[in-house]
Coordinates of N, CA, C and O and ligand atoms in Angstrom, one line a residue:
M275 N 10.5 -10.4 7.8 CA 10.0 -11.3 7.0 C 10.5 -11.0 5.7 O 10.6 -10.0 5.1
E276 N 10.7 -12.2 4.9 CA 11.2 -12.0 3.5 C 10.0 -12.0 2.8 O 9.0 -12.8 2.7
I277 N 9.9 -11.0 1.8 CA 8.8 -10.9 1.1 C 8.8 -11.3 -0.3 O 8.0 -12.0 -0.9
D278 N 9.9 -11.2 -1.0 CA 10.0 -11.7 -2.4 C 11.6 -11.5 -2.8 O 12.3 -10.5 -2.6
N279 N 12.1 -12.5 -3.4 CA 13.6 -12.5 -3.9 C 14.5 -12.0 -3.1 O 15.3 -11.1 -3.4
G280 N 14.3 -12.3 -1.8 CA 15.3 -12.0 -0.8 C 15.3 -10.6 -0.3 O 16.1 -10.3 0.5
I281 N 14.1 -9.8 -0.6 CA 13.9 -8.4 0.0 C 13.3 -8.6 1.4 O 12.4 -9.4 1.5
T282 N 14.1 -8.0 2.4 CA 13.4 -8.1 3.8 C 13.2 -6.8 4.2 O 13.9 -5.8 4.1
I283 N 12.0 -6.6 4.8 CA 11.6 -5.4 5.5 C 12.0 -5.6 6.9 O 11.6 -6.6 7.6
P284 N 12.7 -4.5 7.4 CA 13.2 -4.7 8.7 C 12.2 -4.4 9.7 O 12.4 -3.5 10.7
S285 N 11.2 -5.1 9.8 CA 10.2 -5.0 11.1 C 10.9 -5.7 12.3 O 11.9 -6.1 12.3
V286 N 10.4 -5.2 13.4 CA 11.1 -5.7 14.7 C 11.0 -7.3 14.6 O 12.2 -7.9 15.2
E287 N 10.1 -8.0 14.2 CA 10.2 -9.5 14.1 C 11.4 -9.8 13.3 O 12.2 -10.8 13.6
A288 N 11.4 -9.2 12.1 CA 12.4 -9.7 11.2 C 13.9 -9.3 11.9 O 14.8 -10.1 11.9
L289 N 13.9 -8.3 12.6 CA 15.5 -7.9 13.1 C 15.6 -8.8 14.4 O 16.8 -9.3 14.4
A290 N 14.6 -9.3 15.0 CA 14.8 -10.3 16.2 C 15.3 -11.7 15.7 O 16.2 -12.3 16.2
R291 N 14.9 -12.0 14.5 CA 15.3 -13.3 13.8 C 16.8 -13.1 13.4 O 17.6 -14.0 13.2
R292 N 17.4 -12.0 13.3 CA 18.9 -11.8 12.9 C 19.6 -11.3 14.3 O 20.7 -10.8 14.1
G293 N 19.0 -11.5 15.3 CA 19.7 -11.2 16.6 C 19.7 -9.8 17.0 O 20.3 -9.5 18.0
V294 N 19.0 -8.9 16.3 CA 18.8 -7.6 16.8 C 17.6 -7.4 17.7 O 16.3 -7.7 17.3
L295 N 17.7 -7.3 19.1 CA 16.6 -7.3 19.9 C 16.0 -5.9 20.2 O 16.9 -4.9 20.4
V296 N 14.9 -5.6 20.0 CA 14.1 -4.3 20.0 C 13.2 -4.4 21.4 O 12.4 -5.3 21.3
E297 N 13.2 -3.6 22.2 CA 12.6 -3.9 23.6 C 11.0 -3.6 23.3 O 10.2 -4.6 23.6
D298 N 10.6 -2.8 22.4 CA 9.3 -2.6 22.2 C 8.9 -3.3 20.8 O 9.1 -2.8 19.7
D299 N 8.3 -4.5 20.8 CA 8.0 -5.4 19.6 C 6.5 -5.2 19.2 O 6.1 -5.7 18.3
G300 N 5.8 -4.2 20.0 CA 4.4 -4.1 19.5 C 4.2 -3.3 18.3 O 5.1 -2.4 18.0
C301 N 3.1 -3.4 17.6 CA 2.8 -2.7 16.6 C 2.5 -1.2 17.0 O 1.9 -1.0 17.9
S302 N 3.3 -0.2 16.2 CA 3.0 1.2 16.8 C 1.7 1.8 16.6 O 1.2 2.6 17.2
F303 N 1.1 1.2 15.5 CA -0.2 1.8 15.1 C -1.3 1.3 16.1 O -2.2 2.3 16.6
C304 N -1.3 0.2 16.5 CA -2.7 -0.3 17.3 C -2.2 -0.9 18.7 O -3.1 -1.1 19.5
N305 N -0.9 -1.2 19.0 CA -0.6 -1.7 20.1 C -1.2 -2.9 20.6 O -1.1 -3.6 21.7
E306 N -1.7 -3.6 19.5 CA -2.4 -5.0 19.7 C -1.6 -6.1 19.0 O -1.2 -7.0 19.7
G307 N -1.1 -5.9 17.8 CA -0.4 -6.9 17.1 C 1.3 -6.7 17.5 O 1.4 -5.6 18.2
I308 N 1.9 -7.5 16.8 CA 3.3 -7.3 16.8 C 3.8 -6.6 15.5 O 3.2 -6.6 14.5
D309 N 5.0 -6.1 15.7 CA 5.6 -5.2 14.6 C 6.2 -6.3 13.6 O 7.5 -6.4 13.5
S310 N 5.2 -6.9 12.9 CA 5.9 -7.9 11.8 C 5.1 -7.4 10.5 O 4.2 -6.7 10.4
V311 N 5.7 -8.0 9.3 CA 5.2 -7.4 8.1 C 3.9 -8.0 7.9 O 3.0 -7.3 7.3
S312 N 3.5 -9.1 8.3 CA 2.3 -9.6 8.0 C 1.2 -8.9 8.8 O 0.0 -8.4 8.5
H313 N 1.4 -8.5 10.2 CA 0.5 -7.7 10.9 C 0.4 -6.2 10.3 O -0.6 -5.7 10.1
I314 N 1.6 -5.6 10.2 CA 1.5 -4.1 9.6 C 0.8 -3.9 8.4 O 0.0 -3.0 8.1
F315 N 1.0 -4.8 7.4 CA 0.4 -4.7 6.1 C -1.1 -5.5 5.9 O -1.7 -5.1 4.9
T316 N -1.2 -6.4 6.8 CA -2.4 -7.1 6.3 C -3.5 -7.4 7.4 O -4.4 -8.0 7.2
A317 N -3.1 -7.2 8.7 CA -3.8 -7.4 9.9 C -4.2 -6.4 10.7 O -5.1 -6.4 11.4
C318 N -3.3 -5.3 10.8 CA -3.6 -4.2 11.6 C -4.6 -3.5 11.2 O -4.9 -3.2 10.0
P319 N -5.5 -3.0 12.2 CA -6.9 -2.2 11.7 C -6.5 -1.2 10.9 O -7.4 -0.7 10.1
L320 N -5.4 -0.3 11.0 CA -5.2 0.8 10.3 C -4.9 0.4 8.6 O -5.5 1.0 7.8
A321 N -4.1 -0.8 8.6 CA -4.0 -1.2 7.3 C -5.3 -1.6 6.6 O -5.5 -1.4 5.4
L322 N -6.1 -2.4 7.4 CA -7.4 -2.8 6.8 C -8.1 -1.6 6.5 O -9.0 -1.6 5.5
G323 N -8.3 -0.5 7.3 CA -8.8 0.6 7.0 C -8.4 1.3 5.7 O -9.3 1.6 4.8
L324 N -7.1 1.2 5.4 CA -6.6 1.7 4.2 C -7.0 0.7 2.9 O -7.3 1.5 2.0
W325 N -6.9 -0.5 3.1 CA -7.2 -1.4 2.0 C -8.7 -1.1 1.7 O -9.2 -1.4 0.6
E326 N -9.5 -1.0 2.7 CA -11.1 -0.8 2.6 C -11.2 0.4 1.6 O -11.9 0.4 0.7
K327 N -10.6 1.4 2.1 CA -10.7 2.9 1.3 C -10.2 2.6 -0.1 O -10.7 3.1 -1.2
I328 N -9.0 1.9 -0.4 CA -8.6 1.6 -1.6 C -9.4 0.9 -2.4 O -9.7 1.1 -3.8
S329 N -10.0 -0.2 -2.0 CA -11.0 -1.1 -2.6 C -12.2 -0.3 -3.2 O -12.6 -0.6 -4.2
F330 N -12.8 0.6 -2.4 CA -14.0 1.4 -2.7 C -13.4 2.2 -3.8 O -14.2 2.4 -4.9
W331 N -12.3 2.9 -3.7 CA -11.9 3.9 -4.7 C -11.7 3.2 -6.1 O -11.9 3.8 -7.0
C332 N -10.9 2.1 -6.1 CA -10.6 1.5 -7.2 C -11.5 0.4 -7.8 O -11.3 -0.2 -8.6
C333 N -12.8 0.5 -6.8 CA -13.9 -0.6 -7.3 C -13.2 -2.0 -7.3 O -13.6 -2.6 -8.2
V334 N -12.5 -2.4 -6.4 CA -12.0 -3.8 -6.4 C -13.0 -4.5 -5.3 O -12.9 -4.3 -4.1
R335 N -13.7 -5.5 -5.8 CA -14.6 -6.3 -4.9 C -13.6 -7.4 -4.4 O -12.7 -7.9 -5.1
N336 N -14.0 -7.9 -3.3 CA -13.3 -9.1 -2.8 C -11.8 -8.7 -2.4 O -11.0 -9.4 -2.9
F337 N -11.5 -7.6 -1.9 CA -10.1 -7.2 -1.7 C -9.7 -7.8 -0.4 O -9.6 -7.3 0.8
F338 N -9.4 -9.2 -0.4 CA -9.1 -10.0 0.7 C -7.5 -10.1 0.7 O -7.0 -10.6 -0.2
V339 N -6.7 -9.8 1.7 CA -5.3 -10.1 1.8 C -5.1 -10.7 3.1 O -5.2 -10.1 4.3
F340 N -4.3 -12.0 3.0 CA -3.8 -12.5 4.2 C -2.3 -12.5 4.4 O -1.8 -12.8 5.5
S341 N -1.5 -12.1 3.2 CA -0.2 -12.1 3.3 C 0.2 -10.9 2.5 O -0.5 -10.5 1.7
F342 N 1.6 -10.6 2.7 CA 2.3 -9.6 1.8 C 2.2 -10.0 0.3 O 1.9 -9.1 -0.5
K343 N 2.3 -11.3 0.0 CA 2.4 -11.9 -1.2 C 0.9 -11.6 -1.8 O 0.8 -11.2 -3.1
D344 N 0.0 -11.7 -1.1 CA -1.5 -11.5 -1.5 C -1.6 -10.1 -2.3 O -2.2 -9.8 -3.2
L345 N -0.9 -9.1 -1.5 CA -1.0 -7.8 -1.9 C -0.2 -7.6 -3.2 O -0.9 -6.9 -4.2
L346 N 0.8 -8.3 -3.4 CA 1.6 -8.2 -4.7 C 0.9 -8.8 -5.9 O 1.2 -8.5 -6.8
E347 N -0.3 -9.8 -5.5 CA -0.8 -10.5 -6.6 C -2.2 -10.1 -6.8 O -2.8 -10.4 -7.8
L348 N -2.8 -9.1 -6.0 CA -4.2 -8.8 -6.0 C -4.6 -8.3 -7.4 O -5.6 -8.5 -7.8
H349 N -3.6 -7.4 -8.0 CA -4.0 -6.7 -9.1 C -4.3 -7.8 -10.3 O -5.1 -7.4 -11.3
S350 N -3.8 -8.8 -10.2 CA -3.9 -9.9 -11.3 C -5.1 -10.6 -11.2 O -5.4 -11.4 -12.1
I351 N -5.8 -10.6 -10.2 CA -7.0 -11.4 -10.0 C -8.2 -10.8 -10.6 O -8.4 -9.4 -10.5
G352 N -9.2 -11.5 -11.3 CA -10.4 -11.0 -11.8 C -10.2 -10.4 -13.2 O -9.2 -10.5 -13.9
D353 N -11.2 -9.8 -13.8 CA -11.3 -9.5 -15.1 C -10.9 -8.0 -15.4 O -11.8 -7.1 -15.3
R354 N -9.6 -7.6 -15.5 CA -9.3 -6.4 -15.7 C -8.4 -6.1 -16.8 O -7.8 -7.1 -17.2
R355 N -8.5 -4.8 -17.4 CA -7.6 -4.6 -18.6 C -6.1 -4.5 -18.1 O -6.0 -4.2 -16.8
K356 N -5.3 -4.6 -19.0 CA -3.9 -4.6 -18.8 C -3.5 -3.1 -18.0 O -2.8 -3.3 -17.0
L357 N -4.1 -2.1 -18.5 CA -3.6 -0.8 -17.9 C -4.2 -0.8 -16.5 O -3.6 -0.1 -15.6
E358 N -5.4 -1.2 -16.4 CA -6.0 -1.1 -14.9 C -5.1 -1.9 -13.9 O -4.8 -1.5 -12.9
K359 N -4.8 -3.1 -14.4 CA -4.0 -3.9 -13.7 C -2.7 -3.1 -13.2 O -2.2 -3.2 -12.1
E360 N -1.9 -2.5 -14.2 CA -0.8 -1.8 -14.0 C -1.0 -0.8 -12.8 O -0.1 -0.6 -12.0
V361 N -2.1 0.0 -13.2 CA -2.2 1.2 -12.3 C -2.4 0.8 -10.8 O -2.1 1.1 -10.0
L362 N -3.4 -0.5 -10.7 CA -3.9 -1.0 -9.3 C -2.5 -1.5 -8.7 O -2.3 -1.1 -7.5
Y363 N -1.6 -2.1 -9.4 CA -0.5 -2.7 -8.9 C 0.4 -1.6 -8.3 O 1.1 -1.4 -7.2
G364 N 0.5 -0.4 -9.0 CA 1.3 0.8 -8.9 C 0.7 1.3 -7.3 O 1.4 1.8 -6.6
I365 N -0.7 1.5 -7.4 CA -1.3 1.9 -6.2 C -1.2 1.1 -4.8 O -0.9 1.8 -3.9
I366 N -1.1 -0.2 -5.1 CA -0.8 -1.0 -3.8 C 0.7 -0.9 -3.4 O 0.8 -0.8 -2.2
I367 N 1.5 -0.7 -4.3 CA 3.0 -0.7 -3.9 C 3.2 0.6 -3.3 O 3.9 0.7 -2.3
T368 N 2.5 1.6 -3.8 CA 2.6 3.0 -3.2 C 2.1 3.0 -1.8 O 2.6 3.6 -0.9
A369 N 0.8 2.5 -1.7 CA 0.1 2.3 -0.3 C 1.2 1.6 0.6 O 1.2 2.1 1.9
C370 N 1.8 0.6 0.0 CA 2.7 -0.1 1.0 C 3.8 0.7 1.6 O 4.3 0.6 2.8
W371 N 4.5 1.5 0.7 CA 5.6 2.4 0.9 C 5.0 3.4 2.0 O 5.8 3.7 2.9
I372 N 4.0 3.9 1.7 CA 3.4 5.0 2.5 C 3.0 4.5 3.9 O 3.4 5.2 5.0
L373 N 2.6 3.3 3.9 CA 2.2 2.6 5.4 C 3.4 2.5 6.2 O 3.5 2.7 7.3
W374 N 4.5 2.0 5.3 CA 5.7 1.7 6.0 C 6.4 3.0 6.5 O 7.0 3.3 7.7
K375 N 6.2 4.1 5.8 CA 6.8 5.4 6.1 C 6.1 5.9 7.3 O 6.7 6.5 8.2
A376 N 4.9 5.7 7.5 CA 3.9 6.2 8.4 C 4.4 5.5 9.6 O 4.4 6.0 10.8
R377 N 4.5 4.2 9.6 CA 4.9 3.2 10.6 C 6.3 3.9 11.2 O 6.5 4.0 12.5
N378 N 7.3 4.2 10.5 CA 8.7 4.7 10.7 C 8.5 6.1 11.5 O 9.3 6.3 12.4
N379 N 7.6 7.0 10.9 CA 7.5 8.2 11.5 C 7.0 8.1 12.9 O 7.2 9.1 13.6
L380 N 6.0 7.2 13.0 CA 5.1 7.1 14.4 C 6.2 6.4 15.4 O 6.4 7.0 16.6
R381 N 7.1 5.4 14.8 CA 7.9 4.7 15.7 C 9.0 5.5 16.2 O 9.6 5.5 17.4
F382 N 9.6 6.4 15.2 CA 10.9 6.9 15.5 C 10.6 8.4 15.8 O 11.5 9.1 16.4
N383 N 9.6 9.0 15.2 CA 9.6 10.6 15.5 C 8.4 10.8 16.4 O 7.9 12.0 16.6
G384 N 7.3 9.8 16.6 CA 6.3 10.0 17.4 C 5.1 10.8 16.7 O 4.3 11.3 17.2
T385 N 5.2 10.9 15.3 CA 4.2 11.5 14.6 C 3.0 10.6 14.3 O 3.1 9.7 13.8
N386 N 2.0 11.1 14.9 CA 0.7 10.4 14.6 C 0.1 10.5 13.2 O 0.5 11.3 12.7
C387 N -0.6 9.5 12.9 CA -1.4 9.5 11.6 C -2.6 8.6 11.7 O -2.8 7.9 12.6
N388 N -3.6 9.1 10.8 CA -4.8 8.2 10.7 C -4.9 7.6 9.2 O -4.2 8.2 8.3
V389 N -6.0 7.0 9.1 CA -6.2 6.2 7.9 C -6.5 7.2 6.8 O -6.1 6.9 5.6
E390 N -7.1 8.4 7.1 CA -7.5 9.4 6.2 C -6.3 9.9 5.6 O -6.2 10.2 4.4
D391 N -5.5 10.3 6.5 CA -4.3 11.1 6.0 C -3.3 10.2 5.1 O -2.9 10.5 4.1
I392 N -3.2 8.8 5.5 CA -2.6 7.8 4.7 C -3.1 7.8 3.4 O -2.5 7.7 2.5
F393 N -4.4 7.5 3.3 CA -5.2 7.4 2.0 C -4.9 8.5 1.0 O -4.7 8.6 0.0
S394 N -4.9 9.9 1.7 CA -4.9 10.9 1.0 C -3.4 11.0 0.3 O -3.3 11.4 -0.8
E395 N -2.4 10.7 1.2 CA -1.1 10.6 0.8 C -0.8 9.6 -0.5 O -0.1 9.7 -1.5
V396 N -1.6 8.5 -0.4 CA -1.5 7.5 -1.4 C -2.0 7.9 -2.6 O -1.4 7.9 -3.7
R397 N -3.3 8.5 -2.6 CA -4.0 8.8 -3.8 C -3.0 10.0 -4.5 O -3.0 10.1 -5.8
A398 N -2.5 11.0 -3.7 CA -1.8 12.0 -4.3 C -0.5 11.6 -4.9 O -0.1 12.0 -5.9
T399 N 0.5 10.8 -4.2 CA 1.5 10.2 -4.7 C 1.4 9.3 -5.9 O 2.1 9.5 -6.9
S400 N 0.4 8.5 -5.7 CA 0.2 7.6 -6.9 C -0.4 8.4 -8.2 O 0.0 7.9 -9.4
F401 N -1.0 9.4 -8.0 CA -1.3 10.3 -9.0 C -0.2 10.9 -9.9 O -0.1 10.7 -11.0
L402 N 0.9 11.2 -9.0 CA 2.0 11.9 -9.7 C 2.7 10.7 -10.5 O 3.2 10.9 -11.7
W403 N 2.8 9.5 -9.7 CA 3.4 8.5 -10.4 C 2.8 8.0 -11.8 O 3.5 7.9 -12.9
C404 N 1.4 8.0 -11.7 CA 0.7 7.6 -12.9 C 0.8 8.5 -14.1 O 1.1 8.3 -15.2
K405 N 0.6 9.8 -13.7 CA 0.3 11.0 -14.7 C 1.9 11.0 -15.3 O 1.7 11.4 -16.5
H406 N 2.9 10.9 -14.8 CA 4.2 11.1 -15.4 C 4.8 9.8 -16.0 O 5.9 9.7 -16.4
R407 N 4.0 8.6 -16.0 CA 4.5 7.4 -16.5 C 3.7 7.4 -18.0 O 2.6 7.7 -18.0
R408 N 4.4 6.6 -19.0 CA 3.9 6.6 -20.1 C 2.9 5.4 -19.9 O 3.4 4.2 -20.1
F409 N 1.7 5.4 -20.1 CA 0.5 4.3 -20.0 C -0.2 4.5 -21.4 O -1.0 5.6 -21.5
N410 N 0.1 3.8 -22.4 CA -0.7 3.8 -23.8 C -0.6 5.1 -24.4 O -1.7 5.7 -24.9
G411 N 0.3 5.9 -24.2 CA 0.5 7.3 -24.8 C -0.2 8.3 -24.0 O -0.6 9.4 -24.5
T412 N -0.7 8.1 -22.8 CA -1.3 9.0 -22.1 C -0.6 9.9 -21.2 O -1.1 10.6 -20.4
K413 N 0.6 9.8 -21.3 CA 1.5 10.6 -20.3 C 1.1 11.9 -20.3 O 1.1 12.7 -21.2
G414 N 1.0 12.4 -19.1 CA 0.8 13.7 -18.7 C -0.7 14.1 -18.8 O -1.0 15.2 -18.5
K415 N -1.6 13.3 -19.5 CA -2.9 13.9 -19.6 C -3.8 13.4 -18.5 O -5.1 13.7 -18.6
L416 N -3.6 12.6 -17.7 CA -4.3 12.2 -16.5 C -4.7 13.3 -15.6 O -4.0 14.0 -15.2
A417 N -6.2 13.5 -15.4 CA -6.7 14.6 -14.6 C -7.0 14.2 -13.1 O -7.4 13.0 -13.0
W418 N -6.8 15.0 -12.3 CA -6.9 14.7 -10.8 C -8.3 14.2 -10.6 O -8.4 13.2 -9.8
A419 N -9.4 15.0 -11.1 CA -10.7 14.6 -10.8 C -11.1 13.2 -11.3 O -11.7 12.4 -10.7
D420 N -10.4 12.8 -12.5 CA -10.7 11.4 -13.0 C -9.9 10.5 -12.2 O -10.6 9.4 -11.7
W421 N -8.9 10.8 -11.6 CA -7.9 10.0 -10.9 C -8.6 9.7 -9.5 O -8.8 8.3 -9.2
C422 N -9.4 10.5 -8.8 CA -10.1 10.5 -7.7 C -11.3 9.5 -7.8 O -11.9 9.1 -6.9
K423 N -11.8 9.4 -9.1 CA -13.0 8.5 -9.3 C -12.5 7.2 -9.9 O -13.3 6.4 -10.3
F424 N -11.1 7.2 -10.1 CA -10.6 6.0 -10.8 C -11.2 5.6 -12.1 O -11.6 4.4 -12.3
V425 N -11.5 6.7 -12.9 CA -12.1 6.4 -14.4 C -10.9 6.6 -15.3 O -9.9 7.1 -15.1
N426 N -11.3 6.1 -16.5 CA -10.4 6.1 -17.6 C -9.0 5.4 -17.5 O -8.0 5.7 -17.9
M427 N -9.1 4.3 -16.5 CA -7.9 3.6 -16.3 C -7.9 2.3 -17.4 O -8.5 1.6 -17.4
Ligands
ZN145 ZN1 -1.3 -2.8 14.5

């Protein structure tokens, strides 16, 4: 599936469209859906569990996503300050990356994961990203405890 500006995530579905046939085209996480971008990121129970945790953490009401594009636009919906929008966008991108990494780890290495592990990794990774980025001169000042409560954003 092409997500944006010609970037393609090589899900089994996307590979099949390019003539690469993969025998097992089922979702590695749930074995119910197919290995497509829309399923992995917006329909799989694992992804839904992750977005639910992120919506609670970041206090985002109405966290509804039906396509990958919705994920990329979610931060701009509603009444948020610029900083909060940027941080939320960073968290969503981090979550997509970690979800994809978990999918590959399970598919190719047989490493199991659960929503709790993925959420913890998203929170830790996005903390490092945010802490070391310059946001309104706050570079390096962000505290882990505040981050876990998503305050001072
Ligand atoms: Zn699934």
